[in-house]
CSV table of N, CA and C in Angstrom, one decimal:
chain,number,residue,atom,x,y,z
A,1,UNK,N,0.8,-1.2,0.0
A,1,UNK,CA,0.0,0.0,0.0
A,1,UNK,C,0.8,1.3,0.0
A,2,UNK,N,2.0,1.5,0.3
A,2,UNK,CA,2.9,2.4,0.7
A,2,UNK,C,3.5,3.0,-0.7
A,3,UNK,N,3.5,2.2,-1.5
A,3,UNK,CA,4.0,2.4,-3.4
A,3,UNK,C,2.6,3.2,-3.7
A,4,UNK,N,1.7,3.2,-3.1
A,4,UNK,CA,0.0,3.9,-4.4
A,4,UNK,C,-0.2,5.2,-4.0
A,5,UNK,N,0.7,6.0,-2.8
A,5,UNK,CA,1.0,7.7,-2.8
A,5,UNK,C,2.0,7.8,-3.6
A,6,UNK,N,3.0,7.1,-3.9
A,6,UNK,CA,3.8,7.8,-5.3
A,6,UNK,C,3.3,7.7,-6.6
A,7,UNK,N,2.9,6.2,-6.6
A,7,UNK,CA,2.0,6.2,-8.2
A,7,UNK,C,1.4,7.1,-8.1
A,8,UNK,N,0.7,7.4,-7.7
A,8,UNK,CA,-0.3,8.4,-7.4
A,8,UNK,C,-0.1,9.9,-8.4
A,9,UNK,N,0.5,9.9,-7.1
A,9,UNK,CA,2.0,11.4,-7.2
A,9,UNK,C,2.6,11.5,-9.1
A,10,UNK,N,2.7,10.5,-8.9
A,10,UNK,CA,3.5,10.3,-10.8
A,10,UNK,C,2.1,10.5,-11.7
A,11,UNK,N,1.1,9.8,-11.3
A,11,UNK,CA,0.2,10.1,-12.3
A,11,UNK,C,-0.7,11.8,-11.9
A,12,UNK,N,-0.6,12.1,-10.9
A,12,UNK,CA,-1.3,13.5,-10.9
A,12,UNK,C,-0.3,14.0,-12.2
A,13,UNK,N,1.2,13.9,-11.8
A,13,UNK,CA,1.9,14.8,-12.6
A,13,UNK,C,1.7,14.9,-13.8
A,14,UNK,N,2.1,13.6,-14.4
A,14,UNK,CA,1.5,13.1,-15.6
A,14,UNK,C,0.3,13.6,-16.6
A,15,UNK,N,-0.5,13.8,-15.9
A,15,UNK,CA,-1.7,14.5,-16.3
A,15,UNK,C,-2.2,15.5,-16.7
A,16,UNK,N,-0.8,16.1,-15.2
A,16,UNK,CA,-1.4,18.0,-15.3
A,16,UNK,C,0.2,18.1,-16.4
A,17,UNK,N,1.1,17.7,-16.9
A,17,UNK,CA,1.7,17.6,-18.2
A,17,UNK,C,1.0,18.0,-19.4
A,18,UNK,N,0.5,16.4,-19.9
A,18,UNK,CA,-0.3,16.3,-20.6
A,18,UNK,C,-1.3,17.5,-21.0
A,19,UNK,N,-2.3,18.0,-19.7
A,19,UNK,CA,-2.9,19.0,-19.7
A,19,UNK,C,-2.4,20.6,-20.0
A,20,UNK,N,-1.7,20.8,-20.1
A,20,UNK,CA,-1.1,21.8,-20.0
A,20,UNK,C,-0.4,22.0,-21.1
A,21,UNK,N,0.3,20.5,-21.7
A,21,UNK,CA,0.8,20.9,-23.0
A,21,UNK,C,0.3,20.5,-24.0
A,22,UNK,N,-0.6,20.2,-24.1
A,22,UNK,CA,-1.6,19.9,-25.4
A,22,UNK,C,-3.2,20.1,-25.2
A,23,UNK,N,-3.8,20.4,-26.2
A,23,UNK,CA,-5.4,20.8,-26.0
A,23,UNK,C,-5.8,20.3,-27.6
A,24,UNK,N,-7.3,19.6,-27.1
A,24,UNK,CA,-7.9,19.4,-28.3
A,24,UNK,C,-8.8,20.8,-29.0
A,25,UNK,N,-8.5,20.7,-30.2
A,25,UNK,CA,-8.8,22.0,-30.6
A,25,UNK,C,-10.1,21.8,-31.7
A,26,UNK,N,-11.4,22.4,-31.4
A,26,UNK,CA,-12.3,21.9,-32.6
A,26,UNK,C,-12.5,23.0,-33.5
A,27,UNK,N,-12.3,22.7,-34.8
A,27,UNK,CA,-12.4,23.7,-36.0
A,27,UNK,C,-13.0,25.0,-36.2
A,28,UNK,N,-12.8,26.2,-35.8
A,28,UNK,CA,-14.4,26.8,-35.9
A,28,UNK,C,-15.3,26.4,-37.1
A,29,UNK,N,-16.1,26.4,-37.3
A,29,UNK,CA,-17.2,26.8,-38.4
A,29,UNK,C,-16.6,27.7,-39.5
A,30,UNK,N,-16.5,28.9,-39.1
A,30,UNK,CA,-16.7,30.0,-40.0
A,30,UNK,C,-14.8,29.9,-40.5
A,31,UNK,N,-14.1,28.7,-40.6
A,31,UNK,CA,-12.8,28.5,-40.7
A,31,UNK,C,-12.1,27.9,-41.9
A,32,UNK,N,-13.2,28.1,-42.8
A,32,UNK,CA,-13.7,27.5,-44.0
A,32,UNK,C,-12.1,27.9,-45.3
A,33,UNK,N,-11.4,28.9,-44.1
A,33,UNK,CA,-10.1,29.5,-44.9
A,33,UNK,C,-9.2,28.3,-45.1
A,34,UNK,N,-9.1,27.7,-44.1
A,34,UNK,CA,-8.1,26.4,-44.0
A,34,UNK,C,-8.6,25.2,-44.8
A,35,UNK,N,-9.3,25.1,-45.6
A,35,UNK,CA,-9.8,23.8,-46.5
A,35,UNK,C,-8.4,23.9,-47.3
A,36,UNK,N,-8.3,22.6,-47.8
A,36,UNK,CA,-8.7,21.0,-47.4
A,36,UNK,C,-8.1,20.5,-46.2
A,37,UNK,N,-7.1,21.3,-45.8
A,37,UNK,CA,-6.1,20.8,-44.4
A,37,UNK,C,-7.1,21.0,-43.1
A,38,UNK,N,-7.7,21.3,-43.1
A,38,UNK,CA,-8.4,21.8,-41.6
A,38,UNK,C,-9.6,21.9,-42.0
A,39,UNK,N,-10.7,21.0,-41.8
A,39,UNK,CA,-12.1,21.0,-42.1
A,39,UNK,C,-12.8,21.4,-40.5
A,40,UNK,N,-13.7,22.2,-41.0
A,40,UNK,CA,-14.7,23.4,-39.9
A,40,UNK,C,-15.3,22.5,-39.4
A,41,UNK,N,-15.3,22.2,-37.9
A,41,UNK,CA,-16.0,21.2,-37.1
A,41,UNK,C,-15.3,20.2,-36.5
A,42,UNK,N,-13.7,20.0,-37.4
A,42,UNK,CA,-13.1,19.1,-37.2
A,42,UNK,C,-12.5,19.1,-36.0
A,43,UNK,N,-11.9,17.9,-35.4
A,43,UNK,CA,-11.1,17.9,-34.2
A,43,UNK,C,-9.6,18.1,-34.0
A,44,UNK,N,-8.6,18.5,-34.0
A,44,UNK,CA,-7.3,18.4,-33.9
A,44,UNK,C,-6.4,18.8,-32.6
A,45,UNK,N,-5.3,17.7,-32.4
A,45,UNK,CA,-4.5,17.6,-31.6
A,45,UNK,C,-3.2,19.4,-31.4
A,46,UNK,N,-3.4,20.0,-30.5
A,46,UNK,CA,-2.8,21.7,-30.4
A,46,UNK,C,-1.9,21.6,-30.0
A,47,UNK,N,-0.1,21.3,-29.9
A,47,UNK,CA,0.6,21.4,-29.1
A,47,UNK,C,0.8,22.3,-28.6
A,48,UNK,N,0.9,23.1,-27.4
A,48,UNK,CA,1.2,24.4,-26.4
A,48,UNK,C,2.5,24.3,-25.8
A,49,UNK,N,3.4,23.0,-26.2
A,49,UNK,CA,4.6,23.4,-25.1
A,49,UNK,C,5.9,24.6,-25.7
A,50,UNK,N,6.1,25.5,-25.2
A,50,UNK,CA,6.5,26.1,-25.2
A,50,UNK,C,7.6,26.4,-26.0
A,51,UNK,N,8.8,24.9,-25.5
A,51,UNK,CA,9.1,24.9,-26.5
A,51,UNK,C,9.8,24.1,-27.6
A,52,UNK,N,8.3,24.2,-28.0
A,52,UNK,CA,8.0,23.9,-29.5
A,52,UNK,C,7.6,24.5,-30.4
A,53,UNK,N,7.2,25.8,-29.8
A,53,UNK,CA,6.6,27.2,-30.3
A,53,UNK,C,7.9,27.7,-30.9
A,54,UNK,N,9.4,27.7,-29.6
A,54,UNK,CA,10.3,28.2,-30.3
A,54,UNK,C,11.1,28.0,-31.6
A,55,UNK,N,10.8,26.7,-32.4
A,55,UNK,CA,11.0,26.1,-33.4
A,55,UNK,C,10.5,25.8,-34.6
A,56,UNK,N,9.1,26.7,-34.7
A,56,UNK,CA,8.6,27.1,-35.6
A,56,UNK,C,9.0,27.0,-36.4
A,57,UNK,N,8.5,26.3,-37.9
A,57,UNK,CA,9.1,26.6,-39.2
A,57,UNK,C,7.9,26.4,-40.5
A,58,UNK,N,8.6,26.6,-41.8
A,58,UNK,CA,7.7,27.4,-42.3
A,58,UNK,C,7.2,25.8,-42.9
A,59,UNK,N,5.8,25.9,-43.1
A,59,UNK,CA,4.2,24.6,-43.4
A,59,UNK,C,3.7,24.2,-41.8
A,60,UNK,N,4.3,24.7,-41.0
A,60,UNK,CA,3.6,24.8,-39.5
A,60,UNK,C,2.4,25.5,-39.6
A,61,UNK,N,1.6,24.7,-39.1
A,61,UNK,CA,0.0,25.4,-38.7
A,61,UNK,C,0.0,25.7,-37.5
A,62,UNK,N,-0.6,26.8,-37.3
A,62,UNK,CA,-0.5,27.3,-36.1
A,62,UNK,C,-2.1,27.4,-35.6
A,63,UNK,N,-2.3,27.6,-34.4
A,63,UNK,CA,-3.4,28.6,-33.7
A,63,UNK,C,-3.2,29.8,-33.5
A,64,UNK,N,-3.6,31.1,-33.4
A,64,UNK,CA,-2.7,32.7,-32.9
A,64,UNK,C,-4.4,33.5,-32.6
A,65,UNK,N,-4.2,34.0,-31.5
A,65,UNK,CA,-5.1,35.2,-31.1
A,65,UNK,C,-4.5,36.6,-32.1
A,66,UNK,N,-6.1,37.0,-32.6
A,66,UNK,CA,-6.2,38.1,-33.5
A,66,UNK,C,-7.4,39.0,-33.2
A,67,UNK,N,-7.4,40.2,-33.5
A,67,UNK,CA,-8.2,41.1,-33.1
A,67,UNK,C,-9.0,41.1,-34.8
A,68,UNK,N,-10.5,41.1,-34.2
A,68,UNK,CA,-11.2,41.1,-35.4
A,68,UNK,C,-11.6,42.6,-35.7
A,69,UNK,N,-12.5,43.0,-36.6
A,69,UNK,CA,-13.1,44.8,-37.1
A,69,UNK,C,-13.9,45.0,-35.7
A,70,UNK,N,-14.1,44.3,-34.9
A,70,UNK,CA,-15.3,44.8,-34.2
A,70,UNK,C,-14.0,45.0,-32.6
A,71,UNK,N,-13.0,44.9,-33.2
A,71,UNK,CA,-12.0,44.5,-31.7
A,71,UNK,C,-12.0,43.7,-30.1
A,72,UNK,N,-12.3,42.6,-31.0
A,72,UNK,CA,-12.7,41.7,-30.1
A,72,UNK,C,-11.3,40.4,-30.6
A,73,UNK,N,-10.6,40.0,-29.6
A,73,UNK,CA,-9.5,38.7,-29.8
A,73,UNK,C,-10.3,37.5,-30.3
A,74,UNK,N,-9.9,37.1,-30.8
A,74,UNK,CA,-10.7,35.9,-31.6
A,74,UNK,C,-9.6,34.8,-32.3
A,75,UNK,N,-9.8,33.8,-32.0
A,75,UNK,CA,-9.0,32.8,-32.3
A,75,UNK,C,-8.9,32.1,-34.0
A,76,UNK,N,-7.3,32.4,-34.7
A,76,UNK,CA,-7.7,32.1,-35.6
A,76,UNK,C,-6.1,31.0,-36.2
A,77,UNK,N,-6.3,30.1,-37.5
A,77,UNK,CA,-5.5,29.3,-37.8
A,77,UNK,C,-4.9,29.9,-39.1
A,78,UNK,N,-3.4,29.5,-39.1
A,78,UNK,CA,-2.8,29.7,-40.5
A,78,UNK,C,-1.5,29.0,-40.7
A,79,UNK,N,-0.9,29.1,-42.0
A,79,UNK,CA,0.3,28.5,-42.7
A,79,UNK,C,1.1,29.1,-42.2
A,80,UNK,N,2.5,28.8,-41.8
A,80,UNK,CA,3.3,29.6,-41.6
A,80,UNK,C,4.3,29.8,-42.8
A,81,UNK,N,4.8,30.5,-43.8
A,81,UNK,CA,5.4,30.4,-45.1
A,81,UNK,C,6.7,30.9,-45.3
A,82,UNK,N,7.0,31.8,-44.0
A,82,UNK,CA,8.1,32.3,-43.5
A,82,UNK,C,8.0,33.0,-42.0
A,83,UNK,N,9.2,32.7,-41.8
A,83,UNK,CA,9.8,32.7,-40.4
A,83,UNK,C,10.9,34.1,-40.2
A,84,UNK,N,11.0,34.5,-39.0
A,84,UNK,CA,11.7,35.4,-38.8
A,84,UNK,C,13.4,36.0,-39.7
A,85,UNK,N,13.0,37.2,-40.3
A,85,UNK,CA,14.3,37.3,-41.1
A,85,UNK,C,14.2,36.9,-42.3
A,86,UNK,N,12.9,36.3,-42.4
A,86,UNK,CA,13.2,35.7,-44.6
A,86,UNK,C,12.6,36.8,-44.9
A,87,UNK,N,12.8,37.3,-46.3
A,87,UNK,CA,12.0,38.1,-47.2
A,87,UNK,C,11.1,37.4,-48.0
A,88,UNK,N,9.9,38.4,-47.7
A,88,UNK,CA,8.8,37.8,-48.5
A,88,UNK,C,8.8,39.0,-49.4
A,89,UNK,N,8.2,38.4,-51.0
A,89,UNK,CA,7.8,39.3,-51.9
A,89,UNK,C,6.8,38.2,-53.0
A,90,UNK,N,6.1,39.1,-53.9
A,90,UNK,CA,5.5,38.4,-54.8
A,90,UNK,C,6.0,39.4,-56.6
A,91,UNK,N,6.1,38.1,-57.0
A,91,UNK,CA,6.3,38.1,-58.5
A,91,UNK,C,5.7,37.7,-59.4
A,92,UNK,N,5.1,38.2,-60.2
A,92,UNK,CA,4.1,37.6,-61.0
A,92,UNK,C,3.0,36.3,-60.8
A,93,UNK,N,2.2,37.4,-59.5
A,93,UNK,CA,1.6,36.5,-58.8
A,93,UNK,C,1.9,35.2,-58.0
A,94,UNK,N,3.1,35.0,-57.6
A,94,UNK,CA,4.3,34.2,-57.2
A,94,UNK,C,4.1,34.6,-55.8
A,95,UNK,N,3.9,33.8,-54.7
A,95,UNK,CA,4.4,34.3,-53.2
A,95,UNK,C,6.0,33.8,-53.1
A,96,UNK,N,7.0,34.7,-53.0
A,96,UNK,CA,8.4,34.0,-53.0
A,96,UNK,C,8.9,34.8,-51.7
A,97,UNK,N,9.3,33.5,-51.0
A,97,UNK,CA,9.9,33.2,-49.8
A,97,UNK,C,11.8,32.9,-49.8
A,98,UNK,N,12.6,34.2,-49.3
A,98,UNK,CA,14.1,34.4,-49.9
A,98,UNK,C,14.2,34.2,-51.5
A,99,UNK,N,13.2,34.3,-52.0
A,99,UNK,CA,13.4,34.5,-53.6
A,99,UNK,C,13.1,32.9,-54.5
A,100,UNK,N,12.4,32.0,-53.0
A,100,UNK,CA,11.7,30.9,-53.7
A,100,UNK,C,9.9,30.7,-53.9
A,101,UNK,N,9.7,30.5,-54.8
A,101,UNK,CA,8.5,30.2,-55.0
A,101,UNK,C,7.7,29.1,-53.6
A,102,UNK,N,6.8,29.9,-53.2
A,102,UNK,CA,6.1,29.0,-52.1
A,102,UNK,C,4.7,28.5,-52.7
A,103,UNK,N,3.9,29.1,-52.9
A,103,UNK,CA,2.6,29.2,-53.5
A,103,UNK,C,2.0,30.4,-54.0
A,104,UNK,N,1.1,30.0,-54.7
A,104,UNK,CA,0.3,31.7,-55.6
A,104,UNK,C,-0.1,32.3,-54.8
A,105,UNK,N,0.9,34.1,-55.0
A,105,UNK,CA,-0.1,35.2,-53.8
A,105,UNK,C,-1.3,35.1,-53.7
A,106,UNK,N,-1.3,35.5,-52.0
A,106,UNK,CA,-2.7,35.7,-52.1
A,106,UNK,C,-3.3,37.3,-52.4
A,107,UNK,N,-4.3,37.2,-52.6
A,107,UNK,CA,-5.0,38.3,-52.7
A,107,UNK,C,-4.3,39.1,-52.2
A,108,UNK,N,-4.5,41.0,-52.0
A,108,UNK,CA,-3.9,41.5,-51.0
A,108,UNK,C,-2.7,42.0,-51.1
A,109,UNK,N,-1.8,41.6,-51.8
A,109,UNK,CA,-0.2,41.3,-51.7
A,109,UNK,C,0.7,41.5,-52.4
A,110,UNK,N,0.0,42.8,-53.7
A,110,UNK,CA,0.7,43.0,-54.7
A,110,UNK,C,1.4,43.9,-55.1
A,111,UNK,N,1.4,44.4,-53.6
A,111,UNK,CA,2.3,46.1,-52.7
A,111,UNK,C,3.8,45.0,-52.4
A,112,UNK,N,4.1,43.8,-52.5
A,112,UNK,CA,5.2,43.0,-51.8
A,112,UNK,C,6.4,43.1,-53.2
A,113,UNK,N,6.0,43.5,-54.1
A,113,UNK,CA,7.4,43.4,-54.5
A,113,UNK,C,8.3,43.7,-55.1
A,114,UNK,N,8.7,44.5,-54.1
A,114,UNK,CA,10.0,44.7,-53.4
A,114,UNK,C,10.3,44.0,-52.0
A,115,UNK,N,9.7,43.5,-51.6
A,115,UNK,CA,10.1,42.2,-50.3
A,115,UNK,C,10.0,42.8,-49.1
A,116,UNK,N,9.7,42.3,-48.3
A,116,UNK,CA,9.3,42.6,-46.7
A,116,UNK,C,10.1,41.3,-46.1
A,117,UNK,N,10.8,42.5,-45.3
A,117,UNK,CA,11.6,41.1,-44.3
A,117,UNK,C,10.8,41.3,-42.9
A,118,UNK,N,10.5,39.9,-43.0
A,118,UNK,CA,9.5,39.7,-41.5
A,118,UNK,C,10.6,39.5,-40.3
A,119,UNK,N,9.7,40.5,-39.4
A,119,UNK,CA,10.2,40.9,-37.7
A,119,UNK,C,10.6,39.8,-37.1
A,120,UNK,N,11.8,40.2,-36.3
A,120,UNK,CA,12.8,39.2,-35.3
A,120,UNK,C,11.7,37.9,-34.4
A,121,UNK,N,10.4,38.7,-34.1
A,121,UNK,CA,10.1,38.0,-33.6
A,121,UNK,C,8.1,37.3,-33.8
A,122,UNK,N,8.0,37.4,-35.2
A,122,UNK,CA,7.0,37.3,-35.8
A,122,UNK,C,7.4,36.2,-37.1
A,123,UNK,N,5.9,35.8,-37.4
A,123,UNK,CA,5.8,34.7,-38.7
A,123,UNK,C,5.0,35.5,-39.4
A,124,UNK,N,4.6,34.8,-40.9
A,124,UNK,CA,4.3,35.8,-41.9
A,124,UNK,C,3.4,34.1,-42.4
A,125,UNK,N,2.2,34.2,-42.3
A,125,UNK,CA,1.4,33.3,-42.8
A,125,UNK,C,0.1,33.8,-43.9
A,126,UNK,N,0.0,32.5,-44.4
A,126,UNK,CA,-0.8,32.0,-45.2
A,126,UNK,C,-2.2,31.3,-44.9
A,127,UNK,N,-2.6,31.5,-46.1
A,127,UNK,CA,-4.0,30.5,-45.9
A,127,UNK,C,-4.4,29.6,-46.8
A,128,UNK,N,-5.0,28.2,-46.5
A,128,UNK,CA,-4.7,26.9,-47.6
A,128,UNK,C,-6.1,27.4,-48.6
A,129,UNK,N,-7.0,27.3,-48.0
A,129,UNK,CA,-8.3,27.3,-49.0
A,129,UNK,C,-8.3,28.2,-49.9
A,130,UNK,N,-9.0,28.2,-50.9
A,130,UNK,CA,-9.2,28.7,-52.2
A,130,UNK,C,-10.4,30.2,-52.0
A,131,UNK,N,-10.8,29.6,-50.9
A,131,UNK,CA,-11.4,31.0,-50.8
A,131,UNK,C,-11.2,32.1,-49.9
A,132,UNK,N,-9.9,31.8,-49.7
A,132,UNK,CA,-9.6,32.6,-48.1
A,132,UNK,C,-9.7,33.7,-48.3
A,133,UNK,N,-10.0,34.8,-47.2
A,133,UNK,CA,-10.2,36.3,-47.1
A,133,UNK,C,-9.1,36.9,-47.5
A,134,UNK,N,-8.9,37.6,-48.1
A,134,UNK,CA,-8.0,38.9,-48.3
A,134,UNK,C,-7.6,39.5,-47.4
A,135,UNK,N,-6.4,38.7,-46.5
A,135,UNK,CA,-6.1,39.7,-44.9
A,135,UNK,C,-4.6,40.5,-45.3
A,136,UNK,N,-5.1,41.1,-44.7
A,136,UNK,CA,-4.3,42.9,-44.8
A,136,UNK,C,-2.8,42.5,-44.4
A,137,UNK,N,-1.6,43.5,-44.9
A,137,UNK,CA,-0.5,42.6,-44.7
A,137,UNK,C,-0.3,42.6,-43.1
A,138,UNK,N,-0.6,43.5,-42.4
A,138,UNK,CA,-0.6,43.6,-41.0
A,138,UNK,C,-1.0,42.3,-40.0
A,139,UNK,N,-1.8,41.7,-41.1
A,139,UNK,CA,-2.5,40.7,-40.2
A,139,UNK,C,-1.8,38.8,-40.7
A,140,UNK,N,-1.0,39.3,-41.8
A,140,UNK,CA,-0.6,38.1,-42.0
A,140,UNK,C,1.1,37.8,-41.2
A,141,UNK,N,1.2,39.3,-40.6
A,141,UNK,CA,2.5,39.1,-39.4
A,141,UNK,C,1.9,38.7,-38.0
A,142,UNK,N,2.2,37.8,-37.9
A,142,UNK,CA,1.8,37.4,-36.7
A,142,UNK,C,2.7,37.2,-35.3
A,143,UNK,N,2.5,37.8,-34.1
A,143,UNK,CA,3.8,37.9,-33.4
A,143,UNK,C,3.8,36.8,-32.4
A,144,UNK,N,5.3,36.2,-32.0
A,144,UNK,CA,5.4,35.1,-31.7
A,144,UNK,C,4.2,35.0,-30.2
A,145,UNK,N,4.7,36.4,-29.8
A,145,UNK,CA,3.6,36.1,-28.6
A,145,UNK,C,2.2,36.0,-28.4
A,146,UNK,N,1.3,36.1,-29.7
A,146,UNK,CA,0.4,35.6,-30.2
A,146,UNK,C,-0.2,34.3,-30.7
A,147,UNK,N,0.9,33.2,-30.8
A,147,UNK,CA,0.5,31.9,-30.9
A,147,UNK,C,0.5,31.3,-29.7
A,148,UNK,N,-1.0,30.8,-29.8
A,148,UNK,CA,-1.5,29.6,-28.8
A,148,UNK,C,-0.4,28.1,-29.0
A,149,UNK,N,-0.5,27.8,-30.3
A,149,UNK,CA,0.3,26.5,-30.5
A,149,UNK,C,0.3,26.2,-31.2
A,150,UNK,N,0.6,24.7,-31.9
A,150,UNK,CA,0.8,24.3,-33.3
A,150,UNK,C,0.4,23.3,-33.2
A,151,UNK,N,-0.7,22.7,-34.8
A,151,UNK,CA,-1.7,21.9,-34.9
A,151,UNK,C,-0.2,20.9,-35.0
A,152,UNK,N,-0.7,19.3,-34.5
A,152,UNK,CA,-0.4,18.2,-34.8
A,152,UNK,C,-0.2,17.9,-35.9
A,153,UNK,N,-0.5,18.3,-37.2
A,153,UNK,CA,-1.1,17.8,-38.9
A,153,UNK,C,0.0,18.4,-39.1
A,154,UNK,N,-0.4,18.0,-40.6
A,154,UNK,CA,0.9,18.3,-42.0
A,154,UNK,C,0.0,17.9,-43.3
């Protein structure tokens, strides 16, 4: 009987681990930007440990608190396509990432080129779906201290 206050002990710990560094995350609805990788409703595994945040790299999906038109924080998901220090520009409708081709700009983004080198401590994301919003370049810098975590997928 003397061994089942440490098991004990090991499994509270265990738990509040577990708890603390991962959350199940369900799709908003209106999230319809992330098709085909992230379907609205869907369930996904959120890593939150810390750090793993610091190792960020670019086709990382993230979660990040964002302030919507009505200024209200609101939780939202995206590609990450560059990481701190690369230049982003677009070329003939080209999004190029240090001067490689990543995927077709998005909307929005035709002021880029001449190249934006993204902030020491910010990512510069993307959106998968075909019909994503037109977000302003402001909002496609996202600062590190604004990501919740990073989805489990690829």
């Amino acid at each position: 009987m003397s061994f089942l206050l440490p098991l004990l002990l090991v499994l509270v710990l265990v738990v509040y681990y577990l708890a603390t560094s991962f959350a199940v995350v369900v799709v908003d609805e209106d999230a319809t930007y992330m098709r085909p990788t992230l379907e609205p409703g869907g369930m996904r595994l959120l890593d939150r440990r810390r750090s793993r945040l610091l190792d960020l790299a670019a086709d990382d999906i993230i979660v990040y608190r964002a302030v919507d038109s009505e200024h209200r924080t609101t939780r939202r998901f995206g590609r990450i396509a560059a990481g701190p220090g690369a230049t982003v520009s677009v070329r003939e409708q080209d999004l190029l990432v240090n001067g490689s081709r990543v995927t077709r700009a998005p909307s929005g983004l035709e002021t880029l080129s001449t190249g934006l080198i993204v902030p020491r401590n910010s990512v510069f994301i993307v959106l998968d779906g075909s019909g994503a919003p037109a977000l302003p370049l402001r909002e496609r810098l996202v600062p590190r201290r604004n990501i919740i975590g990073r989805m489990m997928v690829k």
